[in-house]
PDB file of C-alpha atoms and ligand atoms in Angstrom:
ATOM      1  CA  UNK O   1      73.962 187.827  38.386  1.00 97.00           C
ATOM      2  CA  UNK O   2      72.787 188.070  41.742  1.00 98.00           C
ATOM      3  CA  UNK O   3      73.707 190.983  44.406  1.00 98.00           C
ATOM      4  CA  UNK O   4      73.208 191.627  47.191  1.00 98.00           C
ATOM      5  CA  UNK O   5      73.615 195.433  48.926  1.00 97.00           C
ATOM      6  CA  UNK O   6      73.522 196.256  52.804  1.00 97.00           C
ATOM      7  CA  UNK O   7      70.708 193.563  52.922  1.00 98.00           C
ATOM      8  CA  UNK O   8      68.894 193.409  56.529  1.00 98.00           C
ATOM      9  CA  UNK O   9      66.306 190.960  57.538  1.00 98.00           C
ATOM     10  CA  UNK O  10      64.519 191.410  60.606  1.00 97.00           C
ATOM     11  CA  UNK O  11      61.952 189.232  61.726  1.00 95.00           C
ATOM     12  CA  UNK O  12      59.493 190.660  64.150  1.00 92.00           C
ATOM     13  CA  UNK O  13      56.820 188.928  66.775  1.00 89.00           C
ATOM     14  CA  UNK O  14      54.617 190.400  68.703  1.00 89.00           C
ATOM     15  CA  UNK O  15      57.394 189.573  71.688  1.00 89.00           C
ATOM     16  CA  UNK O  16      60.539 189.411  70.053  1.00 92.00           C
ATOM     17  CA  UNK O  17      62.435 190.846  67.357  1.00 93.00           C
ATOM     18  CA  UNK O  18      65.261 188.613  65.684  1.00 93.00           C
ATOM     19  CA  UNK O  19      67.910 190.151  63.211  1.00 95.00           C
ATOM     20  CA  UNK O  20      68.248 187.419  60.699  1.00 97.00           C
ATOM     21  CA  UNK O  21      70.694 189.006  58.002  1.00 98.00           C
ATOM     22  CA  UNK O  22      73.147 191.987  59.432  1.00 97.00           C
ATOM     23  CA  UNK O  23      74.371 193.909  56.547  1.00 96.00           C
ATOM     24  CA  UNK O  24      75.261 190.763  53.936  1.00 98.00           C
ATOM     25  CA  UNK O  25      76.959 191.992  50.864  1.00 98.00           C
ATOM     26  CA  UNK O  26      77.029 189.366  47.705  1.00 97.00           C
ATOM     27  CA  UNK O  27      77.933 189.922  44.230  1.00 97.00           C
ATOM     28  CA  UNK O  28      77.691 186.417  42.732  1.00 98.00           C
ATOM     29  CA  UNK O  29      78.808 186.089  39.414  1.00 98.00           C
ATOM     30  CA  UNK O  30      77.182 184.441  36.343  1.00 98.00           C
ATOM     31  CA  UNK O  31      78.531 181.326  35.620  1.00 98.00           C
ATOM     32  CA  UNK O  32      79.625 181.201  39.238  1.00 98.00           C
ATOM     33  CA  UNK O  33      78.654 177.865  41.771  1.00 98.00           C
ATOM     34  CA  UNK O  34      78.898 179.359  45.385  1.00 98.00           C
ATOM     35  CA  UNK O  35      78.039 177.557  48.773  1.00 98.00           C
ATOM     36  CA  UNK O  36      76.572 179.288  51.648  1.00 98.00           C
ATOM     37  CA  UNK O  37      77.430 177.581  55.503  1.00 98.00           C
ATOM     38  CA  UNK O  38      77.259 178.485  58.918  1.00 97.00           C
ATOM     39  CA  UNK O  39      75.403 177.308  62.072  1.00 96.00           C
ATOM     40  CA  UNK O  40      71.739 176.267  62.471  1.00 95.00           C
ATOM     41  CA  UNK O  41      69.305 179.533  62.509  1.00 94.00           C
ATOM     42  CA  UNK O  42      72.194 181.912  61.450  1.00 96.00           C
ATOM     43  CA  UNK O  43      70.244 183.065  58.455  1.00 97.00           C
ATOM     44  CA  UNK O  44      70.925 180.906  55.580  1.00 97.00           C
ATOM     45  CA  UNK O  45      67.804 179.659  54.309  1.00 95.00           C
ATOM     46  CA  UNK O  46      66.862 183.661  55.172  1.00 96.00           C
ATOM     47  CA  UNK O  47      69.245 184.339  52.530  1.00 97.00           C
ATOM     48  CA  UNK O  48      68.488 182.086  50.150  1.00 97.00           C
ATOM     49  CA  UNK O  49      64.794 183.163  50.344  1.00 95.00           C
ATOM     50  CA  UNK O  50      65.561 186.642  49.580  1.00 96.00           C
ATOM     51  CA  UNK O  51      68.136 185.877  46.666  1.00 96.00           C
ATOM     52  CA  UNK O  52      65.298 184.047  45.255  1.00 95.00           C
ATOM     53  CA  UNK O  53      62.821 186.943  45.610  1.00 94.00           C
ATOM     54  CA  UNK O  54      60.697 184.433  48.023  1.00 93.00           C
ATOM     55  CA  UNK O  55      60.800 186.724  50.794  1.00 93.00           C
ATOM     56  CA  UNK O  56      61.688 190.889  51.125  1.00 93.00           C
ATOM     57  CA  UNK O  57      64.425 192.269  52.779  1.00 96.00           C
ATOM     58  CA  UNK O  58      63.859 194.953  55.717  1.00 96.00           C
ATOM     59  CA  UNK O  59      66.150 197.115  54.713  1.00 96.00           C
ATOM     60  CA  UNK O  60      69.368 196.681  51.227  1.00 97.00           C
ATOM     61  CA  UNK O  61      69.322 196.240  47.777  1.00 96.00           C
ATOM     62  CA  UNK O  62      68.840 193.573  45.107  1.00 96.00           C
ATOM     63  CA  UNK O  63      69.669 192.881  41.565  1.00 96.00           C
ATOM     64  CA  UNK O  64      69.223 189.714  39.804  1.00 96.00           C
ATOM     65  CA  UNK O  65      70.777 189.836  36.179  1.00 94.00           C
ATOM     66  CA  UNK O  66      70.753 193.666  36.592  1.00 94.00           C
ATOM     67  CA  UNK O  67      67.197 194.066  37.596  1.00 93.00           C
ATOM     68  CA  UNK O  68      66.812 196.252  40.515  1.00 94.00           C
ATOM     69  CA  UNK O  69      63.689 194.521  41.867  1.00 93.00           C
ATOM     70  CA  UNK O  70      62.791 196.643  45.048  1.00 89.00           C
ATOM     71  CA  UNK O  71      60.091 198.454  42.621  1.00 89.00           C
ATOM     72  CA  UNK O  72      58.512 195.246  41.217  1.00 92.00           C
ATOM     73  CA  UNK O  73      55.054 194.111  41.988  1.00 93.00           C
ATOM     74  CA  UNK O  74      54.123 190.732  43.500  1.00 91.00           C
ATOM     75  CA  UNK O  75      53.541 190.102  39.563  1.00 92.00           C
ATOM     76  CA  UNK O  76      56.627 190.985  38.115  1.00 93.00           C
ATOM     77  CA  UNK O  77      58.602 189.448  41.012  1.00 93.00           C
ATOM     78  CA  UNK O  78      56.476 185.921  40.250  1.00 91.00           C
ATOM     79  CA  UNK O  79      56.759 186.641  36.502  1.00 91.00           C
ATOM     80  CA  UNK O  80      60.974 186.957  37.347  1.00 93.00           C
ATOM     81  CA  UNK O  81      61.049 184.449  39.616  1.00 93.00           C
ATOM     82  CA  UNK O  82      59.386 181.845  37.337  1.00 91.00           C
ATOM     83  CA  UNK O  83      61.418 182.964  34.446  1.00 91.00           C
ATOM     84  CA  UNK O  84      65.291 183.034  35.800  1.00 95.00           C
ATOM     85  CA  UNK O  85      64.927 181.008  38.805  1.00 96.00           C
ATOM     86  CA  UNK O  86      64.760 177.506  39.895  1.00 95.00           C
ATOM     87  CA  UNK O  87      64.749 176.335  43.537  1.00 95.00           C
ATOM     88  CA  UNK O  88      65.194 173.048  45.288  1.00 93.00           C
ATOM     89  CA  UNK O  89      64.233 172.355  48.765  1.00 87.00           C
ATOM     90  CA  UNK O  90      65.823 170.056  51.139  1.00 81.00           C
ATOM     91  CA  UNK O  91      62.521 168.275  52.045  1.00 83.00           C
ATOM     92  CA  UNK O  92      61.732 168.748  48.354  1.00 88.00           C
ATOM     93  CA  UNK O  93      58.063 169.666  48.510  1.00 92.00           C
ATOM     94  CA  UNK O  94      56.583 167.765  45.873  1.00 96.00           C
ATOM     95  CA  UNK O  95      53.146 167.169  45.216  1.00 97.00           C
ATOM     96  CA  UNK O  96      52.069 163.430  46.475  1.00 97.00           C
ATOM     97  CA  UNK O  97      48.804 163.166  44.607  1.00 97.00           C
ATOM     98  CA  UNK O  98      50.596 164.054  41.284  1.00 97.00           C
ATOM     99  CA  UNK O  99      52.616 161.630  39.152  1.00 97.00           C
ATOM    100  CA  UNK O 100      56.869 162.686  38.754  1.00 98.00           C
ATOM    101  CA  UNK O 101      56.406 164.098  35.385  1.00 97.00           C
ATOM    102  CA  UNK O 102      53.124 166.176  36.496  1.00 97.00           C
ATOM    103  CA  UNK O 103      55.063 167.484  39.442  1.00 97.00           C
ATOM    104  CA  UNK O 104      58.044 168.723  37.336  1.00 97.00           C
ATOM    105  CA  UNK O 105      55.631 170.050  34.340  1.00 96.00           C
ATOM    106  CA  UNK O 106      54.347 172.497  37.402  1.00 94.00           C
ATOM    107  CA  UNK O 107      56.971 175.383  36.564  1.00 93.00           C
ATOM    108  CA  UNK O 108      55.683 175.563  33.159  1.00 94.00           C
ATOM    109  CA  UNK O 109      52.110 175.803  33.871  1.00 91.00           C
ATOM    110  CA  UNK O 110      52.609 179.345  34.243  1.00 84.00           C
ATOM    111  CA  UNK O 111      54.300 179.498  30.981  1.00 81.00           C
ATOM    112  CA  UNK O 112      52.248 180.343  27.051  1.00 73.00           C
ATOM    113  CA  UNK O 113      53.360 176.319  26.086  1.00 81.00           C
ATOM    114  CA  UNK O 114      51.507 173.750  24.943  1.00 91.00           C
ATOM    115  CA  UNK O 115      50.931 170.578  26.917  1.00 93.00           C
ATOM    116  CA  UNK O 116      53.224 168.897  24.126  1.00 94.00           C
ATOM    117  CA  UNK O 117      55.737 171.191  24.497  1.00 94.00           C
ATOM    118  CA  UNK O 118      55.460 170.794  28.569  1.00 95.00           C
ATOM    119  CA  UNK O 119      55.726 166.827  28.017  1.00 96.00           C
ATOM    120  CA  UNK O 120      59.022 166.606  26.142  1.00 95.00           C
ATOM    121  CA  UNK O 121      60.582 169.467  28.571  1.00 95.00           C
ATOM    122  CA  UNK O 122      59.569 167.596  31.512  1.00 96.00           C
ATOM    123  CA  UNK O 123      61.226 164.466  29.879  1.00 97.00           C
ATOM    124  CA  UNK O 124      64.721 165.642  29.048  1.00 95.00           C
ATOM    125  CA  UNK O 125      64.911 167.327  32.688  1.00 94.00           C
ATOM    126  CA  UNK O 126      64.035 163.366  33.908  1.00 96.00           C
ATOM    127  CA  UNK O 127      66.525 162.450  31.612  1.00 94.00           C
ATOM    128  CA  UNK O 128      69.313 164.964  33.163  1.00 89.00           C
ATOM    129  CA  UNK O 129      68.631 163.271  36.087  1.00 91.00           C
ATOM    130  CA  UNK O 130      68.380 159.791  35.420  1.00 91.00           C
ATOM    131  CA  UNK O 131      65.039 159.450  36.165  1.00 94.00           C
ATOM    132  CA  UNK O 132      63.455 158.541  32.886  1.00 94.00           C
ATOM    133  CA  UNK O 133      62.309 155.229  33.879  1.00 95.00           C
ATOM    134  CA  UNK O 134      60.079 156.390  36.808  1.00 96.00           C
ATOM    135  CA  UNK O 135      57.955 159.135  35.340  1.00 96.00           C
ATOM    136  CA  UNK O 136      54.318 157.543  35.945  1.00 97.00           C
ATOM    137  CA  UNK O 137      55.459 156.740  39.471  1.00 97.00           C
ATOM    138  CA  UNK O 138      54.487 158.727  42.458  1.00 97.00           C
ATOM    139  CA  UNK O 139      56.629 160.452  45.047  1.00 96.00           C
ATOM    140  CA  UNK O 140      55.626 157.863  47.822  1.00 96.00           C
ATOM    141  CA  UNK O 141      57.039 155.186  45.622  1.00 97.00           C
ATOM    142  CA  UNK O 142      60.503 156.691  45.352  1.00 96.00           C
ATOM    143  CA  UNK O 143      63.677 156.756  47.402  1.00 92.00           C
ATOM    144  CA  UNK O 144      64.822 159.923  48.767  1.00 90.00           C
ATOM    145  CA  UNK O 145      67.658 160.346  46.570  1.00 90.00           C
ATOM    146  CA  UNK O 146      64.831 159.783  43.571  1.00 93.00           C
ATOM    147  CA  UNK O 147      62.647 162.133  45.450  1.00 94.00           C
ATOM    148  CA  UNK O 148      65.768 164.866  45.310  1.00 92.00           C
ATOM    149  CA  UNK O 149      66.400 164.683  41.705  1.00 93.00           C
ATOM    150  CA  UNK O 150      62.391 164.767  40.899  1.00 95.00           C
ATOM    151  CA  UNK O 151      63.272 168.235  42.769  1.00 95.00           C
ATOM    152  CA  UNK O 152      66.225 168.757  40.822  1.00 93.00           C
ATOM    153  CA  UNK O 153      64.064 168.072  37.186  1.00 95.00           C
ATOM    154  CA  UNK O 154      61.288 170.388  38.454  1.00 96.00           C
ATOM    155  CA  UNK O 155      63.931 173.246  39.391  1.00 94.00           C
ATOM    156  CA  UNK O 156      65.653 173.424  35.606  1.00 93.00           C
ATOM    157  CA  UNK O 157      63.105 172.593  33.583  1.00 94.00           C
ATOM    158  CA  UNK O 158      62.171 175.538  32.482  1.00 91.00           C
ATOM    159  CA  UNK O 159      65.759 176.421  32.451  1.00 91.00           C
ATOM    160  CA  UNK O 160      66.669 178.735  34.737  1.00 94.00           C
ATOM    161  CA  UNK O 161      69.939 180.833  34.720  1.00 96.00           C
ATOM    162  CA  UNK O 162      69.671 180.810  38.628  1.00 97.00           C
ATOM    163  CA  UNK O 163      69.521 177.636  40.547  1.00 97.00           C
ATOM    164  CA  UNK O 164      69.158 178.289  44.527  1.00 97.00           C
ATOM    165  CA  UNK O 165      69.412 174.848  46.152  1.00 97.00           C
ATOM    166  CA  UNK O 166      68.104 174.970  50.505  1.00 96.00           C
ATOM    167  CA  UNK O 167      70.836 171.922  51.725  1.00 93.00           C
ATOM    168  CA  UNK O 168      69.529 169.398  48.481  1.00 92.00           C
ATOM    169  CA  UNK O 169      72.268 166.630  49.899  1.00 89.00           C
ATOM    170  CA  UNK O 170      71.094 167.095  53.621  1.00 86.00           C
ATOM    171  CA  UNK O 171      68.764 164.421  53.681  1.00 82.00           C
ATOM    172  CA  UNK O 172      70.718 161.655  51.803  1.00 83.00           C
ATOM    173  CA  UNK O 173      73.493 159.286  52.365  1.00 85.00           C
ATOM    174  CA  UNK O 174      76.845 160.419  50.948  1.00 88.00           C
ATOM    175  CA  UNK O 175      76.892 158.338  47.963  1.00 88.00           C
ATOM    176  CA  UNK O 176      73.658 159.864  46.916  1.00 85.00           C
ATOM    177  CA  UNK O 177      74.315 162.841  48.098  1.00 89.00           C
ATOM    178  CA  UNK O 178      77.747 163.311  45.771  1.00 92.00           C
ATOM    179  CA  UNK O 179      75.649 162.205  42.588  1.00 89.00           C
ATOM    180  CA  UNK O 180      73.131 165.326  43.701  1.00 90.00           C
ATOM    181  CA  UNK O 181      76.318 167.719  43.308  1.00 95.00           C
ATOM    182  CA  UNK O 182      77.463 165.739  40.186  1.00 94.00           C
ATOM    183  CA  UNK O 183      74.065 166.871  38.651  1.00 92.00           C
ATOM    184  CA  UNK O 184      74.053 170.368  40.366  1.00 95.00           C
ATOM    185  CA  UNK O 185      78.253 170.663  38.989  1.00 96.00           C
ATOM    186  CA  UNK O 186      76.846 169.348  35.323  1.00 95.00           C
ATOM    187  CA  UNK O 187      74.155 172.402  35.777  1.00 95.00           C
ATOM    188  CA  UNK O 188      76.930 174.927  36.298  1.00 97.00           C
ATOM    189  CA  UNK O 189      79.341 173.496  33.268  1.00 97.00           C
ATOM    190  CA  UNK O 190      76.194 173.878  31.347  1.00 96.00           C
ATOM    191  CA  UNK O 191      76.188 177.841  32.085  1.00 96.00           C
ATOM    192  CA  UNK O 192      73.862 177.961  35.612  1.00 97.00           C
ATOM    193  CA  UNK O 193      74.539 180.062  38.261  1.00 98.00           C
ATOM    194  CA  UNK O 194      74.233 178.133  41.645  1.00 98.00           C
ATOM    195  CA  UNK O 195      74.230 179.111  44.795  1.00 98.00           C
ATOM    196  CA  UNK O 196      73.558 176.394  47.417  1.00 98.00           C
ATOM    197  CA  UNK O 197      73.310 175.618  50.761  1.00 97.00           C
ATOM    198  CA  UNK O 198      75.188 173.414  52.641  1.00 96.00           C
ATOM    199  CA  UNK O 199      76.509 171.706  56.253  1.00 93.00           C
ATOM    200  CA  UNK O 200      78.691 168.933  54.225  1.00 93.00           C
ATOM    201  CA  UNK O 201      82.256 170.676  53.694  1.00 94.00           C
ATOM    202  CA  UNK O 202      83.395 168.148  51.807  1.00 93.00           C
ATOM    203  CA  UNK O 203      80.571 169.648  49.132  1.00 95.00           C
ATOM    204  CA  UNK O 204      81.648 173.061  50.033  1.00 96.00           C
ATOM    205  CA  UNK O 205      85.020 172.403  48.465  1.00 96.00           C
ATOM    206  CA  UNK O 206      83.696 171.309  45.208  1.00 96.00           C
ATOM    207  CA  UNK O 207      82.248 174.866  44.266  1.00 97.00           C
ATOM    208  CA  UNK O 208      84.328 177.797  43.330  1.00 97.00           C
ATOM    209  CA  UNK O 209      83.972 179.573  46.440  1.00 97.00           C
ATOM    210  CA  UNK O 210      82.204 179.648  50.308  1.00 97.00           C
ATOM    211  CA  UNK O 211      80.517 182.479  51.697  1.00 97.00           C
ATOM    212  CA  UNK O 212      80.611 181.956  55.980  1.00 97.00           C
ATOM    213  CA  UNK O 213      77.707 183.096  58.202  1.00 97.00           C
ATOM    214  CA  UNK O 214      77.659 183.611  61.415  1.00 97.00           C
ATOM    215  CA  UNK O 215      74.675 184.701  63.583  1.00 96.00           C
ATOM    216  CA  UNK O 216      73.261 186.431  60.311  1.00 96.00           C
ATOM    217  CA  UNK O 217      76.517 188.212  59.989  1.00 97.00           C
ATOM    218  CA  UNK O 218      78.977 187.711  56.825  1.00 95.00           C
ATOM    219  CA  UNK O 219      82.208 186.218  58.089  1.00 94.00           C
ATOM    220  CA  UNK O 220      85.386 186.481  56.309  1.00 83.00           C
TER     221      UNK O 220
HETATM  222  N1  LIG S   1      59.278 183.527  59.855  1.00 60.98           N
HETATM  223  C1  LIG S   1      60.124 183.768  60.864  1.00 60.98           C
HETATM  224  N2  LIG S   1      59.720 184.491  61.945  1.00 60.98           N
HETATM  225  C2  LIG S   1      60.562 184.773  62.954  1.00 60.98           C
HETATM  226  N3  LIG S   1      61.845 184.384  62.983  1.00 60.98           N
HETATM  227  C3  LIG S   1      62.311 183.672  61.958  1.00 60.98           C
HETATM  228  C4  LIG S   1      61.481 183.314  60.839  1.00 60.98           C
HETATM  229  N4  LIG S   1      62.211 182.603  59.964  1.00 60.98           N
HETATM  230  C5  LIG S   1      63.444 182.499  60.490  1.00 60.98           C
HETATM  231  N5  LIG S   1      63.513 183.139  61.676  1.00 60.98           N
HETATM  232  C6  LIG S   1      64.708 183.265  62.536  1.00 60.98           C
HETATM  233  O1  LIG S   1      65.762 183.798  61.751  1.00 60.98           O
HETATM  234  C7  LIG S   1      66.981 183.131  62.029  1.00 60.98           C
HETATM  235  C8  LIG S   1      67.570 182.539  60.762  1.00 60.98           C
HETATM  236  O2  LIG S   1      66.744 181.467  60.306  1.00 60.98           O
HETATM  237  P1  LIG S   1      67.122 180.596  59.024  1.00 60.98           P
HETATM  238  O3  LIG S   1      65.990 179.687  58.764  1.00 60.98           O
HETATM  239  O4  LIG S   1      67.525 181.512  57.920  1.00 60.98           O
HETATM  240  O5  LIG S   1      68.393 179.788  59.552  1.00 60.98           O
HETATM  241  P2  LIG S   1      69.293 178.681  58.818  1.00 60.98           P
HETATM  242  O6  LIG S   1      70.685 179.174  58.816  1.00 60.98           O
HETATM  243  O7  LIG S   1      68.684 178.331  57.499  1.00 60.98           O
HETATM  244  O8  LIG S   1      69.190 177.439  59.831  1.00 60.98           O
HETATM  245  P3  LIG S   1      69.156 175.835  59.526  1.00 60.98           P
HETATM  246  O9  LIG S   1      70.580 175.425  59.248  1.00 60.98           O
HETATM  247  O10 LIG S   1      68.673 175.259  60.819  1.00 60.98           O
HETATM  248  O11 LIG S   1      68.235 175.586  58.379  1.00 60.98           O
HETATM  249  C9  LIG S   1      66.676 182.103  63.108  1.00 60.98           C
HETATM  250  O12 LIG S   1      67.063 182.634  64.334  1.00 60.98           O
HETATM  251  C10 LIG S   1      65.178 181.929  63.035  1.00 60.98           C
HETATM  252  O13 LIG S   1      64.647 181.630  64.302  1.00 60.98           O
HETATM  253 MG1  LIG S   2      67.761 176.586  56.749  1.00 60.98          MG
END
């Protein structure tokens, strides 16, 4: 579903040059739920930013669902992107001046359906979550566990085949943080492809299988 081939990120600055990804080769499979972990800054949000088309890799090649995307314009990659792919961030970027259903109706505003049809999505991907009861509120009136699954409803509501999740349980307490990979397993028994990030091992061990980095390098 997604791989990855010889992939090589290097960042450059005007004074320094930092190799973020050294030769990373993924094949993840669909249907598969796959952690990522290493140390701070060895390249794992770097990854997860290329997997999801956010960013380009310097040198290596990518597939997603046997696309080979290197020769896509910015508006085929967006067009992919918002069609296969859902991401959730760990400081979950949602929009404070917009209500929790407006904020997870904003994948589909790029979509041909109706504001009806945008409604009831948003709905059953609050419901998934357990959130149905706080869809006129606004972020700054929810919890961060709330926050998280508002993050979690905006990711899969236009259901993607890909979910990419940037440490989603690093910011909550471990009881909240084991019903965020209860949801996230749910996803993947429901056919998703996940690949997420994480520091907790115990959340490691409850995917199918961990991919090491180590200073941007693949360790096995
Ligand atoms: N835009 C950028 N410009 C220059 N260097 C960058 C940029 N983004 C990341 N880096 C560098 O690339 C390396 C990998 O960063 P990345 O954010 O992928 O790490 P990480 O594994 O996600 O770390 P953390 O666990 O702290 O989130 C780091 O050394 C970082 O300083
Ligand atoms: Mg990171």
């Amino acid at each position: 579903m997604i791989k990855l081939e010889n992939v090589e990120k290097v960042y450059r600055t005007s004074a320094i040059e930092t190799l973020a990804l050294n030769n990373i080769n993924i094949n993840v499979r669909k249907g598969e739920f796959v952690s990522i972990m290493g140390p701070s800054g060895c390249g794992k949000s770097t990854l997860l930013n290329i997997m999801g088309l956010l960013d380009t890799p310097s040198k290596g090649h990518i597939e997603i669902d046997g696309s080979k995307v290197e020769k896509y314009t910015d508006k085929s990659l967006a067009h992919l992107r918002n069609q296969k792919l859902g991401f959730i961030f760990q400081s979950f970027h949602l929009i404070n001046d917009l209500s929790v259903i407006d904020n997870v109706e904003i994948p589909l505003l790029y979509r041909t359906s109706s504001s009806k049809d945008r409604r009831e999505l948003a709905q059953e991907a609050l419901e998934k979550v357990g959130l149905s009861n706080r869809m006129k509120h606004f972020p700054k009136q929810l919890s961060g566990g709330q926050k998280q699954r508002v993050a979690i409803a905006r990711a899969i509501v236009g259901k993607p085949e890909i979910i990419l999740a940037d440490e989603p349980t690093g910011n909550l307490d471990s009881a909240m943080g084991n019903e965020i990979l209860s949801i996230l397993q749910q996803l993947n028994e429901g056919g998703a492809t996940i690949v997420m990030v994480t520091h907790d091992d115990a959340m490691a061990k409850r995917t199918h299988r961990l991919i090491r980095l180590f200073d941007g390098t693949q360790v096995f």
